[in-house]
Coordinates of C-alpha atoms and ligand atoms in Angstrom, one line a residue:
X1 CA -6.9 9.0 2.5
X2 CA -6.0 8.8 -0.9
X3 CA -3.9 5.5 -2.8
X4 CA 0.1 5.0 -1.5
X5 CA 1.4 6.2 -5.1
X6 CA -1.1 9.5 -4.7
X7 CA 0.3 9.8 -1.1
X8 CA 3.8 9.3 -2.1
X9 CA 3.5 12.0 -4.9
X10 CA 2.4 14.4 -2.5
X11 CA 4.9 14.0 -0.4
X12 CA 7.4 15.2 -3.0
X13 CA 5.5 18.5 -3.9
X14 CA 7.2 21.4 -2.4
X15 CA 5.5 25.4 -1.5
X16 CA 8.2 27.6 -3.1
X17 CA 7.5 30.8 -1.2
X18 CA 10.0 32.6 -3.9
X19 CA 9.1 31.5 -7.8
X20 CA 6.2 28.8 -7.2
X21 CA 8.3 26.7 -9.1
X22 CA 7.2 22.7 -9.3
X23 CA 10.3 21.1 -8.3
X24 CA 11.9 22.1 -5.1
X25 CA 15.3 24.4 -5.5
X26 CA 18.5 23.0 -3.6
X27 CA 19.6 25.2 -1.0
X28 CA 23.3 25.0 -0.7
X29 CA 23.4 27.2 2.5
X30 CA 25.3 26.2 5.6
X31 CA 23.7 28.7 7.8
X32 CA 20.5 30.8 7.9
X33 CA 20.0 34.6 9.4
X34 CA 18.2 35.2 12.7
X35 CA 15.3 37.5 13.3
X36 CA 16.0 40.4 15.2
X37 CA 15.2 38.8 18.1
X38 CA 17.4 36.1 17.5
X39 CA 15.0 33.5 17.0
X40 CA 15.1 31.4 13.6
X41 CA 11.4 31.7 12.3
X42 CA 11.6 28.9 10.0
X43 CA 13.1 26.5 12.4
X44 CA 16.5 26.3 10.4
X45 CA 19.8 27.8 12.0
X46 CA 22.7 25.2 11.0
X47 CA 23.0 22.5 7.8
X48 CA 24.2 19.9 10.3
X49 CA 21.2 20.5 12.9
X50 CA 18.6 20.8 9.9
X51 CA 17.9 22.0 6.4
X52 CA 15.4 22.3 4.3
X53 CA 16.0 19.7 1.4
X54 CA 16.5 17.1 4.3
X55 CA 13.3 18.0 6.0
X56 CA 11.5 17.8 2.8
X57 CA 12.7 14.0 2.5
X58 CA 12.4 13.2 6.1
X59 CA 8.7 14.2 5.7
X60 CA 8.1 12.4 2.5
X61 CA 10.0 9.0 3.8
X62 CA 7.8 9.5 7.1
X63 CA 4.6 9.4 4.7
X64 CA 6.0 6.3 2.8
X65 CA 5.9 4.3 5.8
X66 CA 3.3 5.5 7.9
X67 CA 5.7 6.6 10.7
X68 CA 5.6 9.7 13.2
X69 CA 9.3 10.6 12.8
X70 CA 11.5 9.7 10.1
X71 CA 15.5 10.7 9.6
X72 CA 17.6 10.7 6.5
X73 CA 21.2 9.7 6.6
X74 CA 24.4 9.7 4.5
X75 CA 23.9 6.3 4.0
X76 CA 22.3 2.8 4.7
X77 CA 25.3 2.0 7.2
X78 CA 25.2 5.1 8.9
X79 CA 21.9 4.6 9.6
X80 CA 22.5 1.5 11.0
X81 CA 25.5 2.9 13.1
X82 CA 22.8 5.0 14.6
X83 CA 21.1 2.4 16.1
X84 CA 24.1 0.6 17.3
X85 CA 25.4 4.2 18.3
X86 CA 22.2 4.3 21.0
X87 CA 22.9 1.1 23.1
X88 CA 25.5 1.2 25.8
X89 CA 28.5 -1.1 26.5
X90 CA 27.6 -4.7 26.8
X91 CA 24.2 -5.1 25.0
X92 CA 23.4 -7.9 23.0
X93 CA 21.7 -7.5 19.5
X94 CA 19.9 -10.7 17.7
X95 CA 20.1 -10.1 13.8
X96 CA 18.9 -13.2 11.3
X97 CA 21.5 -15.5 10.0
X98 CA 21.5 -13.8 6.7
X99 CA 21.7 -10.2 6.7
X100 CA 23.3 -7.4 5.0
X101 CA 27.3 -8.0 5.6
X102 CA 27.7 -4.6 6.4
X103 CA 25.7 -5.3 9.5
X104 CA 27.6 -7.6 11.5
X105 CA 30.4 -5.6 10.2
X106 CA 30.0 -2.9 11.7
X107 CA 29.3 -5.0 15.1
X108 CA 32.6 -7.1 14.5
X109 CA 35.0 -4.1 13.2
X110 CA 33.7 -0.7 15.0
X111 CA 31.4 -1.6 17.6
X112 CA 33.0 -4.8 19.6
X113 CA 35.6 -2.4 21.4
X114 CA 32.2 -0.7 22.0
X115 CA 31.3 -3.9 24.0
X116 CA 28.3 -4.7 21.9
X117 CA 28.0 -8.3 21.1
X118 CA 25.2 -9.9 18.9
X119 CA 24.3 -13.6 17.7
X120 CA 22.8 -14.8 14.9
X121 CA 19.5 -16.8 14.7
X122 CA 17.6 -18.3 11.7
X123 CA 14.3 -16.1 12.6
X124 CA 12.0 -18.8 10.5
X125 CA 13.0 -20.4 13.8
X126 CA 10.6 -18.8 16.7
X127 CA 11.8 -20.6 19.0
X128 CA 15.3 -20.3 18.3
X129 CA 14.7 -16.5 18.1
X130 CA 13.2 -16.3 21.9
X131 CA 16.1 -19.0 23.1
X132 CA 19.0 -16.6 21.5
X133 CA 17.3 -13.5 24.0
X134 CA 19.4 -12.9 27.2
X135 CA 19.3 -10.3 30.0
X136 CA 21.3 -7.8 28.2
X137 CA 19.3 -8.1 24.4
X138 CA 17.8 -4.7 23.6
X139 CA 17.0 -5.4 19.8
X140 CA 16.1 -7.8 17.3
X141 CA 17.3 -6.8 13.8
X142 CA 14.7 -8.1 10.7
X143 CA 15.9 -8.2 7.3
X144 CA 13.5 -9.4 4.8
X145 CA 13.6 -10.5 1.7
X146 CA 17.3 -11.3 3.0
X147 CA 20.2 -11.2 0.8
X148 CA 21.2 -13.4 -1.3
X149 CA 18.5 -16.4 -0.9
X150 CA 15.6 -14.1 -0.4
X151 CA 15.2 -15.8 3.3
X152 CA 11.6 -14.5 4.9
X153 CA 11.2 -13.4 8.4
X154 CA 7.7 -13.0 9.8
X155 CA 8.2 -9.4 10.6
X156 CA 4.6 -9.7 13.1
X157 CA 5.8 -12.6 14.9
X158 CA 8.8 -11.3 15.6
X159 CA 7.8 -7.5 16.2
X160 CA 5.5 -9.8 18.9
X161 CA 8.2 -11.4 20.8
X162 CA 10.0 -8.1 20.5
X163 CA 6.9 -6.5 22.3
X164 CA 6.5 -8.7 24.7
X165 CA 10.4 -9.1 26.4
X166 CA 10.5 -5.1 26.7
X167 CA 13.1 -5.3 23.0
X168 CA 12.8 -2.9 20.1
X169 CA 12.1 -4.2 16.8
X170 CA 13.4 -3.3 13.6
X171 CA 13.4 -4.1 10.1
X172 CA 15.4 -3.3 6.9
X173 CA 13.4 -2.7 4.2
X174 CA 15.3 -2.0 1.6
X175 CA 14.4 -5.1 -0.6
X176 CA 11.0 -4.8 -0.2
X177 CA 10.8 -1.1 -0.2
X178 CA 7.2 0.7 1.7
X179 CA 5.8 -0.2 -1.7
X180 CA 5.4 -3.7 -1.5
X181 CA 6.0 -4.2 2.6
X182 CA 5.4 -1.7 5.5
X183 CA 7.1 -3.0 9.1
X184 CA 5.3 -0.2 10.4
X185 CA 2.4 -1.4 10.1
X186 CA 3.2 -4.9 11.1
X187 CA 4.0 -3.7 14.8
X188 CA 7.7 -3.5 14.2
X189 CA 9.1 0.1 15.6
X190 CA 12.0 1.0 13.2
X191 CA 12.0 0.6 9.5
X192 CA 15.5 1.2 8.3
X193 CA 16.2 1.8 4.4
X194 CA 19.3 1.9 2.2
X195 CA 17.9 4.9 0.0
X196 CA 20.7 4.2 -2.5
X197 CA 18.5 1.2 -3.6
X198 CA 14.9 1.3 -4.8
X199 CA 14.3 5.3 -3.0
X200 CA 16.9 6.9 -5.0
X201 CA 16.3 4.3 -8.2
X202 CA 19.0 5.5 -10.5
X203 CA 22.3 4.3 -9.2
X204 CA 23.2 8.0 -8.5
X205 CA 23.0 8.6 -4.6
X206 CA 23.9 7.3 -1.6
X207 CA 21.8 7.4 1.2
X208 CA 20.1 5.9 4.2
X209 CA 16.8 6.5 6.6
X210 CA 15.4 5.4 9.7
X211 CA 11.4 5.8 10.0
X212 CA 10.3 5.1 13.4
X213 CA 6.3 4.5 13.8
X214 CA 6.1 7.1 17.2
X215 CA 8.0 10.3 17.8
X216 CA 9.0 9.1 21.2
X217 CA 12.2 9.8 23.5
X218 CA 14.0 7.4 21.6
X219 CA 13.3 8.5 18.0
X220 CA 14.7 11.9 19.4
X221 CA 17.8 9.9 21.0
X222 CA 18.5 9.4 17.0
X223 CA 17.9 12.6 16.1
X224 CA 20.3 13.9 18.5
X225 CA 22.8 10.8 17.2
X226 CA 22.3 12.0 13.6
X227 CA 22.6 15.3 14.3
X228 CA 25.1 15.8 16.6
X229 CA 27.7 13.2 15.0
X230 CA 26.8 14.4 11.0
X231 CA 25.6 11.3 10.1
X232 CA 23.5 13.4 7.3
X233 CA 22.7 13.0 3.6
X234 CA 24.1 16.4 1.6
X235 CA 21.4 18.6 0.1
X236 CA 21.5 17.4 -3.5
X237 CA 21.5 13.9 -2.1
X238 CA 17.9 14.5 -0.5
X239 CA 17.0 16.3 -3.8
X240 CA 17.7 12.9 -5.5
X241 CA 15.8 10.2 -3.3
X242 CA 12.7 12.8 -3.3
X243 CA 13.0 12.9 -7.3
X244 CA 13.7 8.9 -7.0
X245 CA 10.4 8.8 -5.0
X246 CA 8.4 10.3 -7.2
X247 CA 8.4 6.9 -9.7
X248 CA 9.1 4.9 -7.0
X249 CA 6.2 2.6 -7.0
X250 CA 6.0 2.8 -11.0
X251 CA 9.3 1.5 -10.9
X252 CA 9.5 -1.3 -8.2
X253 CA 6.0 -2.8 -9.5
X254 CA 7.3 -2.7 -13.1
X255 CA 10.4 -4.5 -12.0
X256 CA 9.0 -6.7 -10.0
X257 CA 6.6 -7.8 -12.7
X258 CA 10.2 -8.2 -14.9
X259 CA 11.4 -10.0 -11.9
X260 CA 8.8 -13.2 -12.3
X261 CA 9.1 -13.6 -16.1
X262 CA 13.0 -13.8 -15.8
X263 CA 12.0 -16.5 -12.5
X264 CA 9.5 -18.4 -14.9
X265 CA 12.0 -18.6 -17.4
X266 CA 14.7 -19.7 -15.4
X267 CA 12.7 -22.1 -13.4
X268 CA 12.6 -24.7 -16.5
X269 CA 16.2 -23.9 -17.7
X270 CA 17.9 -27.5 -18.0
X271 CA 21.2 -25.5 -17.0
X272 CA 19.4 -24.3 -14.0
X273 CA 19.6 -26.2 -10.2
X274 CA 17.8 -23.9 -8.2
X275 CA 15.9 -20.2 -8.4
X276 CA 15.8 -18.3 -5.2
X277 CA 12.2 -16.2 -5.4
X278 CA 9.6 -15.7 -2.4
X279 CA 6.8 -15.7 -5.3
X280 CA 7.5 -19.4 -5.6
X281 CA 5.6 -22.2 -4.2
X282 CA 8.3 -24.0 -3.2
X283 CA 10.1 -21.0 -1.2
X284 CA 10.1 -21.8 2.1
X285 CA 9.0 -18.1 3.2
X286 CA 6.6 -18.1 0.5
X287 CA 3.1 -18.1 3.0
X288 CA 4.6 -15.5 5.1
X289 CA 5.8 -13.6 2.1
X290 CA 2.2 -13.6 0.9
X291 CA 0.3 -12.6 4.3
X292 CA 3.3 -9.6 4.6
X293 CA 4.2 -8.2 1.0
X294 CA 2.2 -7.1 -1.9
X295 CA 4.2 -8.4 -3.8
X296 CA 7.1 -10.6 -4.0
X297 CA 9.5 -8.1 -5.6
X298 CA 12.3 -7.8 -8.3
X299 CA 15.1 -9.5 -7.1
X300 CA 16.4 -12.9 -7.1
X301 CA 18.8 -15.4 -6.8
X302 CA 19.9 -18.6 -9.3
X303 CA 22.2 -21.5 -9.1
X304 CA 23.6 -22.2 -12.0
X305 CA 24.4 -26.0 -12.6
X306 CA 27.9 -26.5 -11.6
X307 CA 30.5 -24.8 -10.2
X308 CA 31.8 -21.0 -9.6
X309 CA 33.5 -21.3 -13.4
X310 CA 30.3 -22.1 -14.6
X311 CA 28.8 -19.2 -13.2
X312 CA 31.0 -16.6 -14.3
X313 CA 30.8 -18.1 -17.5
X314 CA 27.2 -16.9 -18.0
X315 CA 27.9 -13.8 -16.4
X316 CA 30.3 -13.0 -18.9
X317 CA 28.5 -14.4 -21.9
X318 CA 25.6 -11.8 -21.1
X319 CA 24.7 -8.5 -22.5
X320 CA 22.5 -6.4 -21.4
X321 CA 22.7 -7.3 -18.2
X322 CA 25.4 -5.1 -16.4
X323 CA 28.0 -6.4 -14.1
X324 CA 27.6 -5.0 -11.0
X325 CA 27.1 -5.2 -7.3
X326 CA 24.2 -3.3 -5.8
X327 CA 21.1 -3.0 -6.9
X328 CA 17.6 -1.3 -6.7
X329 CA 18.1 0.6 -10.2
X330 CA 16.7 0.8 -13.1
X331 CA 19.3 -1.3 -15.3
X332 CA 19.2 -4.9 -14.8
X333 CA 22.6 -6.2 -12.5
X334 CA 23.8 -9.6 -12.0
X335 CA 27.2 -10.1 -9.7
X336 CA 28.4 -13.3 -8.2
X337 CA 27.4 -13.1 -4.6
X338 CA 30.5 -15.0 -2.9
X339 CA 33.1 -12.7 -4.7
X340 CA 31.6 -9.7 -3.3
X341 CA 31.2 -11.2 0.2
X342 CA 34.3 -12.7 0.4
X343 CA 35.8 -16.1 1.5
X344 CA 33.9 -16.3 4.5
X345 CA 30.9 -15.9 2.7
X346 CA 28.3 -18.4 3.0
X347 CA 26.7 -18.0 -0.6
X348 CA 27.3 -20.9 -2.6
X349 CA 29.8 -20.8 -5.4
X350 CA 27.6 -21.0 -8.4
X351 CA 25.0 -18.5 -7.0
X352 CA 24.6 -15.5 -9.0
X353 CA 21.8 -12.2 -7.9
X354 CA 19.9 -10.1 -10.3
X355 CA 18.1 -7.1 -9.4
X356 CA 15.7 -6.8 -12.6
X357 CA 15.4 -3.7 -14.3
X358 CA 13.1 -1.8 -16.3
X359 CA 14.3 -3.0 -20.0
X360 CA 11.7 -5.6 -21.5
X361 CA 11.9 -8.9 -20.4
X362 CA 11.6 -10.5 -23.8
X363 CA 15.0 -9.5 -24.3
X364 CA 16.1 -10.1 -20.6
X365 CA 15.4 -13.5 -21.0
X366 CA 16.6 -13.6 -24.9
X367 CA 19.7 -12.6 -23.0
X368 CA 20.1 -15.0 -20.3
X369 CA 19.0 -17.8 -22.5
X370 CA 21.7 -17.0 -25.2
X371 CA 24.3 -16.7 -21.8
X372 CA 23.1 -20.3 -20.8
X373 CA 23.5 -21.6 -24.0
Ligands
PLP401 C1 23.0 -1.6 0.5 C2 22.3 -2.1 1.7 C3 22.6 -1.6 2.9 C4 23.7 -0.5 3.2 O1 23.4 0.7 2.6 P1 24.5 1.7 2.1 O2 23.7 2.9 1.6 O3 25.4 1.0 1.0 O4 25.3 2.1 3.3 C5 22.0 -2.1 4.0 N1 21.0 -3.1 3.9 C6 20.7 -3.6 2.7 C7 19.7 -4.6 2.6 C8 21.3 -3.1 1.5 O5 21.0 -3.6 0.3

């Protein structure tokens, strides 16, 4: 077995039966001919059913994390929707207490006239996590790092609970990326990935994936779900996550590496109350963080002394840094988390994120130290 980045590579290389060309061409077609006996030798009939740039990036994301099966989707949220798509009325869900907002969103505005209902548990709790479990819980939903204070869960222990009441486990990786944490791997069933972060790289595609570690009845329930209801990526779309793929872990060990100088820096700025980073002794996920990840990855979260004018103040002194919400790309993004989320929000007023690029850090932190000036 060779190294992940060998094994990732690989992945991307395509057999062009018609010009042996390197990079895989991006076949447009909606529909493919039949033999004459009406079968489809190459297994594809219909875009929606299947297609050949999708397959390619369901095969490579399936080798990324180790699974059996994986599916690409037309985005992180129709991934997700997936998921929720396959329980019935009047199942419960347990997600952390800081997830993705798009998560309980979807539960609150589309699927509670579905009858699904969900609570929401601080899973650094174990107890709190096997308490919130009723007779109608089918899943326990893992997000970690968690956005925007970089909250761990202990993917093992709770993939262990999740065996051991009959629930399915799954975990969105997007922060982490297969690079630096595999679920998989960690006994949890479903990874689930925005590929419009860290896969794709460039800020150029949107697009979302489900890897589940056994091809069993229920990974095919998905396929039918994401199938059947178009939940699927377009075929330039899967061209650009396998192209993001190919530098993926170049990329998210290079930023990562940008990631700590900018937290060292900040970490001693007078101006500075608090740095949100898992590579910190002082995080409170920080063991788990080191038995579970690689490495502690490139985003984080600061507090700036102050209030939310203070905060926006920096923002707008800075420039290189872009601002943006998002993240996962190559150019270094700071936003201000509560205006993004909203009023109901629970991120602090003088919190800002920054996903950490790939310009040098001497003049990312030149930057931020002239902002904080
Ligand atoms: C962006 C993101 C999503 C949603 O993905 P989309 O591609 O925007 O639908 C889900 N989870 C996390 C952690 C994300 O960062």
């Amino acid at each position: 077995m060779n190294q992940f980045e060998t094994e990732a590579m690989l992945s991307t290389h395509y057999q062009d039966h018609n010009a042996d060309a390197i990079i895989p061409p991006i076949y447009l077609s909606t529909n493919f001919e039949r033999a004459p006996d009406g079968t489809y030798p190459k297994g594809y009939g219909y875009i929606r059913e299947n297609t050949p740039n999708r397959a390619h990036l369901e095969d490579c994301l399936k080798v990324l994390e180790h699974g059996e099966l994986a599916l690409a989707f037309s985005s992180g949220q129709a991934a997700t929707a997936a998921i929720f798509q396959s329980l019935g009325p009047g199942d419960h869900i347990i997600l952390p207490d800081q997830v993705y907002y798009g998560t309980p969103g979807l539960l609150t505005e589309i699927y509670a006239s579905w009858g699904l209902s969900y609570s929401q548990v601080d899973m650094s709790d174990l107890a709190a996590v096997r308490s919130a479990i009723n007779e109608r819980t089918r899943l326990i939903w893992m997000e970690t790092p968690s956005n925007p204070l970089l909250k761990i869960v202990d993917i093992a222990a709770i993939a262990e609970i999740a065996k051991e009441k009959g629930l399915l486990s799954i975990c969105d990786n997007t922060w982490a990326t297969p690079v630096l944490q595999q679920p998989l791997s960690l006994g949890c069933d479903v990874v689930m990935h925005a590929t419009t972060k860290y896969m794709g790289g460039h800020s150029d595609v949107l697009g979302g994936a489900l890897v589940f570690g056994k091809a069993d009845a229920y990974a095919l329930k998905i396929q039918r779900i994401q199938r059947l209801m178009g939940m699927v990526p377009a075929p330039f779309d899967c061209w650009l996550v396998i192209r993001g793929i190919k530098t993926l872990a170049m990329r998210v060990k290079a930023q990562t590496q940008h990631a700590k100088a900018l937290v060292e820096f900040l970490q001693t700025h007078p101006r500075v109350e608090k740095v949100h980073y898992p590579g910190l002794k002082t995080h409170l996920g920080h063991e788990i963080a080191l038995r579970q990840m690689s490495d502690f990855g490139a985003l984080l979260s600061v507090q700036i002394q102050g209030e939310r004018e203070e905060a926006f103040e920096v923002v707008n002194k800075l420039k290189i840094f872009r601002r943006a919400t998002s993240l996962g790309g190559v150019e270094s993004l700071i936003e201000h988390r509560k205006s993004v989320e909203g009023p109901l929000s629970p991120s602090p007023e003088n919190l800002l994120r920054i996903s950490a690029g790939l310009e040098n850090p001497v003049d990312l932190i030149n930057d931020l130290s002239q902002a904080l000036s």
